Short mmCIF file of C-alpha atoms in Angstrom, two decimals:
data_model
loop_
_atom_site.label_atom_id
_atom_site.label_comp_id
_atom_site.label_asym_id
_atom_site.label_seq_id
_atom_site.Cartn_x
_atom_site.Cartn_y
_atom_site.Cartn_z
CA MET A 22 0.00 0.00 0.00
CA ILE A 23 1.25 3.47 -0.92
CA VAL A 24 -0.26 6.35 1.03
CA THR A 25 -0.13 9.86 -0.37
CA PHE A 26 -0.63 12.96 1.74
CA THR A 27 -1.80 16.23 0.18
CA ALA A 28 -2.32 19.00 2.69
CA ASN A 29 -3.33 21.51 0.01
CA PRO A 30 -5.33 19.64 -2.68
CA SER A 31 -7.00 21.41 -5.55
CA LEU A 32 -9.46 21.21 -8.37
CA ASP A 33 -7.16 21.52 -11.39
CA ARG A 34 -8.72 23.23 -14.39
CA THR A 35 -6.74 23.09 -17.63
CA VAL A 36 -7.53 25.55 -20.42
CA ALA A 37 -6.01 24.65 -23.79
CA LEU A 38 -5.25 27.63 -26.03
CA PRO A 39 -5.05 27.46 -29.86
CA GLY A 40 -1.82 29.50 -29.92
CA PRO A 41 0.65 31.31 -27.67
CA LEU A 42 -0.72 33.08 -24.60
CA GLU A 43 -1.27 36.77 -25.38
CA ARG A 44 -1.22 38.90 -22.25
CA GLY A 45 -3.97 41.53 -22.10
CA GLU A 46 -5.88 40.02 -25.04
CA VAL A 47 -9.08 37.99 -25.34
CA GLN A 48 -8.43 34.39 -26.42
CA ARG A 49 -10.86 31.54 -26.96
CA ALA A 50 -10.06 28.17 -25.48
CA VAL A 51 -9.89 25.03 -27.59
CA SER A 52 -10.95 22.89 -24.64
CA VAL A 53 -11.37 22.97 -20.87
CA SER A 54 -10.97 20.02 -18.52
CA GLN A 55 -10.75 19.52 -14.78
CA GLU A 56 -9.38 16.87 -12.45
CA SER A 57 -8.97 16.40 -8.74
CA GLY A 58 -5.39 17.43 -8.11
CA GLY A 59 -2.53 18.34 -5.85
CA LYS A 60 0.78 16.49 -6.06
CA GLY A 61 -0.09 13.61 -3.74
CA VAL A 62 -3.54 13.22 -5.27
CA ASN A 63 -1.96 13.03 -8.73
CA VAL A 64 0.44 10.32 -7.57
CA SER A 65 -2.47 8.29 -6.18
CA ARG A 66 -4.42 8.77 -9.41
CA ALA A 67 -1.46 7.50 -11.46
CA LEU A 68 -0.89 4.52 -9.15
CA CYS A 69 -4.59 3.65 -9.17
CA ALA A 70 -4.61 3.76 -12.98
CA SER A 71 -1.94 1.03 -12.96
CA GLY A 72 -3.67 -1.16 -10.39
CA VAL A 73 -1.39 -0.30 -7.46
CA GLN A 74 -3.02 -0.16 -4.02
CA THR A 75 -3.07 3.41 -2.78
CA VAL A 76 -5.04 5.80 -0.61
CA ALA A 77 -4.94 9.58 -0.78
CA VAL A 78 -5.11 11.40 2.57
CA LEU A 79 -6.31 15.00 2.33
CA PRO A 80 -8.63 17.59 3.89
CA GLY A 81 -11.99 18.41 2.33
CA ALA A 82 -15.73 18.51 2.89
CA ASP A 83 -17.63 15.47 1.66
CA SER A 84 -19.39 17.59 -0.96
CA ASP A 85 -16.23 19.28 -2.23
CA PRO A 86 -15.67 18.88 -6.00
CA VAL A 87 -12.17 17.49 -5.35
CA LEU A 88 -13.56 14.57 -3.34
CA ALA A 89 -16.41 14.13 -5.82
CA GLY A 90 -13.82 13.79 -8.57
CA LEU A 91 -11.88 11.15 -6.65
CA ARG A 92 -15.06 9.16 -6.08
CA HIS A 93 -15.91 9.43 -9.77
CA ASP A 94 -12.44 8.17 -10.75
CA GLY A 95 -12.48 5.35 -8.22
CA VAL A 96 -9.43 6.64 -6.32
CA PRO A 97 -9.53 5.54 -2.66
CA PHE A 98 -9.18 8.42 -0.21
CA ALA A 99 -9.46 9.37 3.45
CA ALA A 100 -10.54 12.96 4.04
CA LEU A 101 -10.59 15.17 7.12
CA PRO A 102 -13.83 17.19 6.98
CA ILE A 103 -13.26 20.96 6.94
CA ASP A 104 -15.63 23.90 6.49
CA GLU A 105 -13.60 25.82 3.90
CA PRO A 106 -13.76 24.90 0.19
CA LEU A 107 -10.58 23.55 -1.38
CA ARG A 108 -8.73 25.71 -3.88
CA THR A 109 -8.98 25.78 -7.67
CA ASN A 110 -5.82 25.96 -9.78
CA VAL A 111 -5.83 27.00 -13.43
CA ALA A 112 -3.31 25.86 -16.04
CA LEU A 113 -3.12 27.53 -19.46
CA THR A 114 -1.52 25.25 -22.04
CA GLU A 115 -0.17 26.38 -25.40
CA PRO A 116 0.59 24.20 -28.43
CA GLY A 117 3.87 22.42 -27.80
CA GLY A 118 3.16 21.94 -24.12
CA VAL A 119 4.16 25.35 -22.73
CA THR A 120 2.14 25.71 -19.53
CA THR A 121 1.28 28.72 -17.36
CA LYS A 122 -0.15 27.90 -13.93
CA ILE A 123 -2.12 30.09 -11.54
CA ASN A 124 -2.43 28.47 -8.12
CA GLU A 125 -4.71 29.67 -5.34
CA PRO A 126 -3.32 29.66 -1.77
CA GLY A 127 -5.83 27.19 -0.31
CA PRO A 128 -7.98 27.17 2.84
CA VAL A 129 -6.72 28.06 6.32
CA LEU A 130 -6.72 25.08 8.72
CA SER A 131 -6.72 25.59 12.48
CA GLN A 132 -4.08 24.05 14.74
CA ASP A 133 -6.64 21.42 15.78
CA GLU A 134 -7.36 20.61 12.13
CA GLN A 135 -3.65 20.34 11.35
CA GLU A 136 -3.20 17.88 14.22
CA ALA A 137 -6.28 15.91 13.16
CA LEU A 138 -4.91 15.70 9.61
CA ILE A 139 -1.63 14.28 10.93
CA SER A 140 -3.53 11.78 13.08
CA LEU A 141 -5.53 10.65 10.06
CA LEU A 142 -2.31 10.11 8.12
CA LEU A 143 -0.69 8.16 10.97
CA GLU A 144 -3.75 5.90 11.10
CA ARG A 145 -3.81 5.25 7.36
CA ALA A 146 -0.02 4.80 7.13
CA ARG A 147 0.03 1.69 9.35
CA GLY A 148 1.50 -1.12 7.26
CA ALA A 149 2.16 1.10 4.25
CA SER A 150 5.29 0.53 2.16
CA TRP A 151 5.60 4.22 1.23
CA VAL A 152 4.16 7.51 2.45
CA ILE A 153 4.38 10.40 -0.01
CA LEU A 154 4.28 13.92 1.45
CA ALA A 155 3.60 16.13 -1.50
CA GLY A 156 2.73 19.61 -2.63
CA SER A 157 2.54 23.06 -1.13
CA LEU A 158 1.24 23.74 2.36
CA PRO A 159 -1.92 25.74 3.10
CA PRO A 160 -1.60 29.19 4.69
CA GLY A 161 -0.63 29.03 8.36
CA PHE A 162 1.19 25.68 8.24
CA PRO A 163 4.74 25.75 9.68
CA ALA A 164 7.53 25.42 7.11
CA ASP A 165 8.93 22.35 8.90
CA PHE A 166 5.59 20.52 8.70
CA TYR A 167 6.90 17.72 6.46
CA ALA A 168 9.95 17.12 8.66
CA THR A 169 7.66 16.97 11.70
CA VAL A 170 5.31 14.52 10.01
CA THR A 171 8.25 12.36 8.92
CA ARG A 172 9.46 12.08 12.51
CA ARG A 173 5.92 11.37 13.73
CA LEU A 174 5.58 8.55 11.21
CA ARG A 175 8.86 7.00 12.32
CA HIS A 176 8.12 7.42 16.01
CA GLY A 177 4.66 5.91 15.49
CA ALA A 178 6.04 2.83 13.76
CA ALA A 179 8.65 2.35 16.50
CA ASP A 180 6.12 2.79 19.31
CA SER A 181 3.67 0.34 17.77
CA GLY A 182 6.33 -2.25 16.95
CA ALA A 183 5.00 -2.39 13.40
CA ASP A 184 6.22 -5.31 11.34
CA GLY A 185 8.80 -4.09 8.85
CA GLY A 186 9.30 -0.81 10.71
CA ALA A 187 8.37 2.62 9.43
CA PRO A 188 7.26 3.15 5.83
CA LEU A 189 9.68 4.69 3.38
CA ILE A 190 8.96 8.40 3.06
CA ALA A 191 9.20 10.58 -0.04
CA VAL A 192 8.85 14.37 -0.17
CA ASP A 193 7.88 16.31 -3.29
CA SER A 194 7.43 19.98 -2.50
CA SER A 195 9.07 23.34 -3.11
CA GLY A 196 10.22 26.51 -1.38
CA ALA A 197 10.42 26.67 2.41
CA PRO A 198 8.68 23.30 3.11
CA LEU A 199 11.16 21.48 0.86
CA ALA A 200 14.17 23.28 2.33
CA ALA A 201 13.00 22.55 5.88
CA ALA A 202 12.46 18.87 5.08
CA VAL A 203 16.09 18.61 3.99
CA ALA A 204 17.56 20.81 6.71
CA ASP A 205 15.60 19.19 9.60
CA ALA A 206 17.09 21.31 12.37
CA SER A 207 15.22 19.44 15.12
CA ALA A 208 17.18 18.02 18.07
CA ASP A 209 15.05 14.84 17.86
CA THR A 210 17.19 11.71 17.53
CA VAL A 211 14.76 10.41 14.91
CA SER A 212 15.51 11.97 11.53
CA GLY A 213 12.94 14.07 9.74
CA LYS A 214 14.77 13.74 6.42
CA PRO A 215 13.06 11.72 3.70
CA ASP A 216 14.16 8.44 2.12
CA LEU A 217 13.47 9.95 -1.30
CA LEU A 218 13.34 13.52 -2.50
CA LYS A 219 11.86 14.49 -5.88
CA PRO A 220 12.90 18.01 -6.88
CA ASN A 221 12.84 19.57 -10.31
CA ALA A 222 15.93 21.36 -11.62
CA GLU A 223 15.09 24.70 -10.00
CA GLU A 224 14.45 23.09 -6.62
CA LEU A 225 17.60 20.98 -6.92
CA ALA A 226 19.70 24.10 -7.50
CA GLU A 227 18.33 25.67 -4.31
CA LEU A 228 18.78 22.50 -2.27
CA ALA A 229 22.34 21.88 -3.43
CA ALA A 230 23.35 25.40 -2.44
CA ALA A 231 21.77 24.94 0.99
CA ALA A 232 23.57 21.59 1.38
CA GLY A 233 26.93 23.29 0.82
CA HIS A 234 27.56 22.20 -2.78
CA ALA A 235 30.58 24.18 -3.93
CA THR A 236 29.31 25.03 -7.41
CA ALA A 237 26.28 27.31 -7.74
CA LEU A 238 24.33 26.45 -10.90
CA THR A 239 21.01 27.57 -12.32
CA ALA A 240 18.15 25.25 -13.22
CA GLU A 241 18.95 25.72 -16.91
CA GLU A 242 22.56 24.72 -16.33
CA LEU A 243 21.55 21.62 -14.40
CA GLU A 244 19.13 20.55 -17.14
CA ALA A 245 21.88 20.99 -19.73
CA ASP A 246 24.54 19.13 -17.73
CA PRO A 247 23.42 15.84 -16.16
CA GLU A 248 26.84 15.32 -14.53
CA ALA A 249 26.38 18.64 -12.73
CA ALA A 250 22.84 17.65 -11.77
CA ALA A 251 24.13 14.38 -10.35
CA ALA A 252 26.82 16.21 -8.35
CA ALA A 253 24.23 18.61 -6.97
CA ALA A 254 21.93 15.73 -6.01
CA ALA A 255 24.87 13.92 -4.40
CA ALA A 256 25.43 16.93 -2.14
CA VAL A 257 21.83 16.58 -0.95
CA VAL A 258 22.28 12.83 -0.38
CA ARG A 259 25.41 13.50 1.68
CA SER A 260 23.34 15.80 3.88
CA GLY A 261 21.31 12.79 5.03
CA VAL A 262 18.56 12.31 2.43
CA GLY A 263 18.27 8.70 1.27
CA ALA A 264 18.04 9.32 -2.49
CA VAL A 265 17.26 12.14 -4.92
CA LEU A 266 15.13 11.69 -8.04
CA ALA A 267 15.58 14.97 -9.92
CA THR A 268 13.37 15.56 -12.95
CA LEU A 269 15.00 17.71 -15.64
CA GLY A 270 12.06 18.42 -17.93
CA SER A 271 12.55 17.22 -21.49
CA LYS A 272 16.16 16.30 -20.61
CA GLY A 273 15.00 13.31 -18.55
CA ALA A 274 15.88 12.71 -14.91
CA VAL A 275 18.76 11.73 -12.67
CA LEU A 276 18.68 9.42 -9.69
CA VAL A 277 21.39 9.60 -7.04
CA THR A 278 21.73 7.23 -4.09
CA ALA A 279 24.60 6.51 -1.72
CA ASP A 280 25.67 3.75 -4.14
CA GLY A 281 25.43 5.34 -7.56
CA ALA A 282 24.06 7.90 -9.99
CA TRP A 283 22.16 7.44 -13.26
CA LEU A 284 20.67 9.54 -16.04
CA ALA A 285 17.53 8.44 -17.89
CA THR A 286 16.39 10.00 -21.16
CA HIS A 287 13.37 9.34 -23.35
CA PRO A 288 13.06 10.11 -27.08
CA PRO A 289 11.21 13.40 -27.65
CA VAL A 290 7.43 13.21 -27.38
CA ALA A 291 4.80 15.55 -28.77
CA ALA A 292 4.16 17.48 -25.58
CA VAL A 293 0.53 18.42 -24.96
CA SER A 294 0.59 19.42 -21.28
CA THR A 295 3.28 19.20 -18.63
CA VAL A 296 0.78 19.46 -15.76
CA GLY A 297 1.33 16.49 -13.45
CA ALA A 298 4.27 15.06 -15.39
CA GLY A 299 6.55 15.22 -12.35
CA ASP A 300 3.90 13.57 -10.19
CA SER A 301 3.55 10.80 -12.76
CA SER A 302 7.34 10.35 -12.72
CA LEU A 303 7.23 9.79 -8.98
CA ALA A 304 4.37 7.31 -9.42
CA GLY A 305 6.40 5.41 -12.02
CA TYR A 306 9.37 5.20 -9.66
CA LEU A 307 7.16 3.90 -6.84
CA LEU A 308 5.48 1.36 -9.11
CA ALA A 309 8.83 -0.10 -10.17
CA HIS A 310 10.21 0.00 -6.63
CA GLY A 311 7.19 -1.99 -5.43
CA LEU A 312 8.03 -4.67 -7.98
CA GLY A 313 11.57 -4.97 -6.62
CA ALA A 314 13.29 -3.20 -9.51
CA ALA A 315 16.89 -2.01 -9.20
CA PRO A 316 17.39 1.76 -8.76
CA ALA A 317 18.26 2.34 -12.42
CA ASP A 318 15.09 0.55 -13.51
CA CYS A 319 13.00 2.54 -11.03
CA LEU A 320 14.43 5.62 -12.75
CA ARG A 321 13.63 4.10 -16.15
CA GLN A 322 9.95 3.74 -15.26
CA ALA A 323 9.88 7.21 -13.70
CA VAL A 324 11.00 8.82 -16.96
CA ALA A 325 8.67 6.62 -19.02
CA HIS A 326 5.74 7.75 -16.85
CA GLY A 327 6.73 11.41 -17.07
CA ALA A 328 7.06 11.31 -20.86
CA ALA A 329 3.69 9.61 -21.21
CA ALA A 330 2.04 12.21 -18.96
CA ALA A 331 3.46 15.09 -21.02
CA SER A 332 1.89 13.61 -24.15
CA LEU A 333 -1.60 13.56 -22.59
CA PRO A 334 -4.02 16.50 -22.29
CA GLY A 335 -4.59 18.51 -19.13
CA SER A 336 -3.60 16.74 -15.92
CA THR A 337 -4.39 13.29 -17.31
CA VAL A 338 -2.15 10.63 -15.77
CA PRO A 339 -0.96 7.55 -17.69
CA ALA A 340 -1.44 3.91 -16.79
CA VAL A 341 1.66 1.75 -16.95
CA GLN A 342 0.53 0.18 -20.25
CA GLN A 343 0.63 3.66 -21.83
CA THR A 344 4.32 4.09 -20.99
CA THR A 345 7.36 3.00 -23.00
CA PRO A 346 10.17 2.10 -20.58
CA ASP A 347 12.00 0.15 -23.31
CA ALA A 348 12.53 3.47 -25.11
CA VAL A 349 14.38 4.95 -22.12
CA THR A 350 18.18 5.10 -22.20
CA ILE A 351 20.03 4.71 -18.89
CA THR A 352 23.55 6.11 -18.45
CA ALA A 353 25.67 5.68 -15.33
CA LEU A 354 27.07 8.98 -14.05
CA ARG A 355 29.77 10.16 -11.70
CA LYS A 356 28.32 11.80 -8.61
CA ASP A 357 31.44 13.50 -7.24
#
């Protein structure tokens, strides 16, 4: 069982434009679609599409459109009832896959609701193989929320004597929550750092600098130089994170563990929408990991999932049979 946790879920509306976005002008959409979204929700949707057992933990009123969409799609979920409506995010896609996103901040949850949400996750995470902490945090959440939840998950497994110990934990976020998850300044003897981190190139650049990586590089430079991306990810691994799966857009992805580093690339696809492609990549990695695949083959499936997602409209997620892992090229890299 893979449990995903989305503190700030959304209704994702995708508006497809017939040409480039023209600021200040009136444009007519080619199509409009909507899906229940948020990073963790998207991972659960992709896993469910491939027949993998999953449950999405999130806040939301029973009548909220986000929960209605999950019920319609047959995605199992556990929701903490709240009074505020969940946010709506809008993505504008241009021909060729260029995407502009406008994300709302999300509802404000009280301290009691935050604690209840953690308790719901701890309950649903019992016996899980992975817990995925994903996405932005709603207004008012502390920046170190993910590090705190990670420690709570590990303490809970230890206190209960759970068979197999604590679940593996992955974090896919950005900004202050991502930085805090990696820094984990707590004096607790139980680490709040994740077993797997999934940044994009921009986030990797920020994390590597924070981890003391000697060379400061931009996201564009990391995407253009996979060896540099691997070295940056290695700096994050040395800081105590188990592994880094860094997605590099159309350039593929790198995976760095304590034992090695690999680059995976996929032949170019006709990009339709990049919304959710990174989330699908994480789902592909988890799917392969659950089947006992070696790290390089987990990376292979991650890139195959991401490429398939980019070729689909809106925030549509691919099933494993829609992916082409045999088309992915794996190259071993230096990580120092």
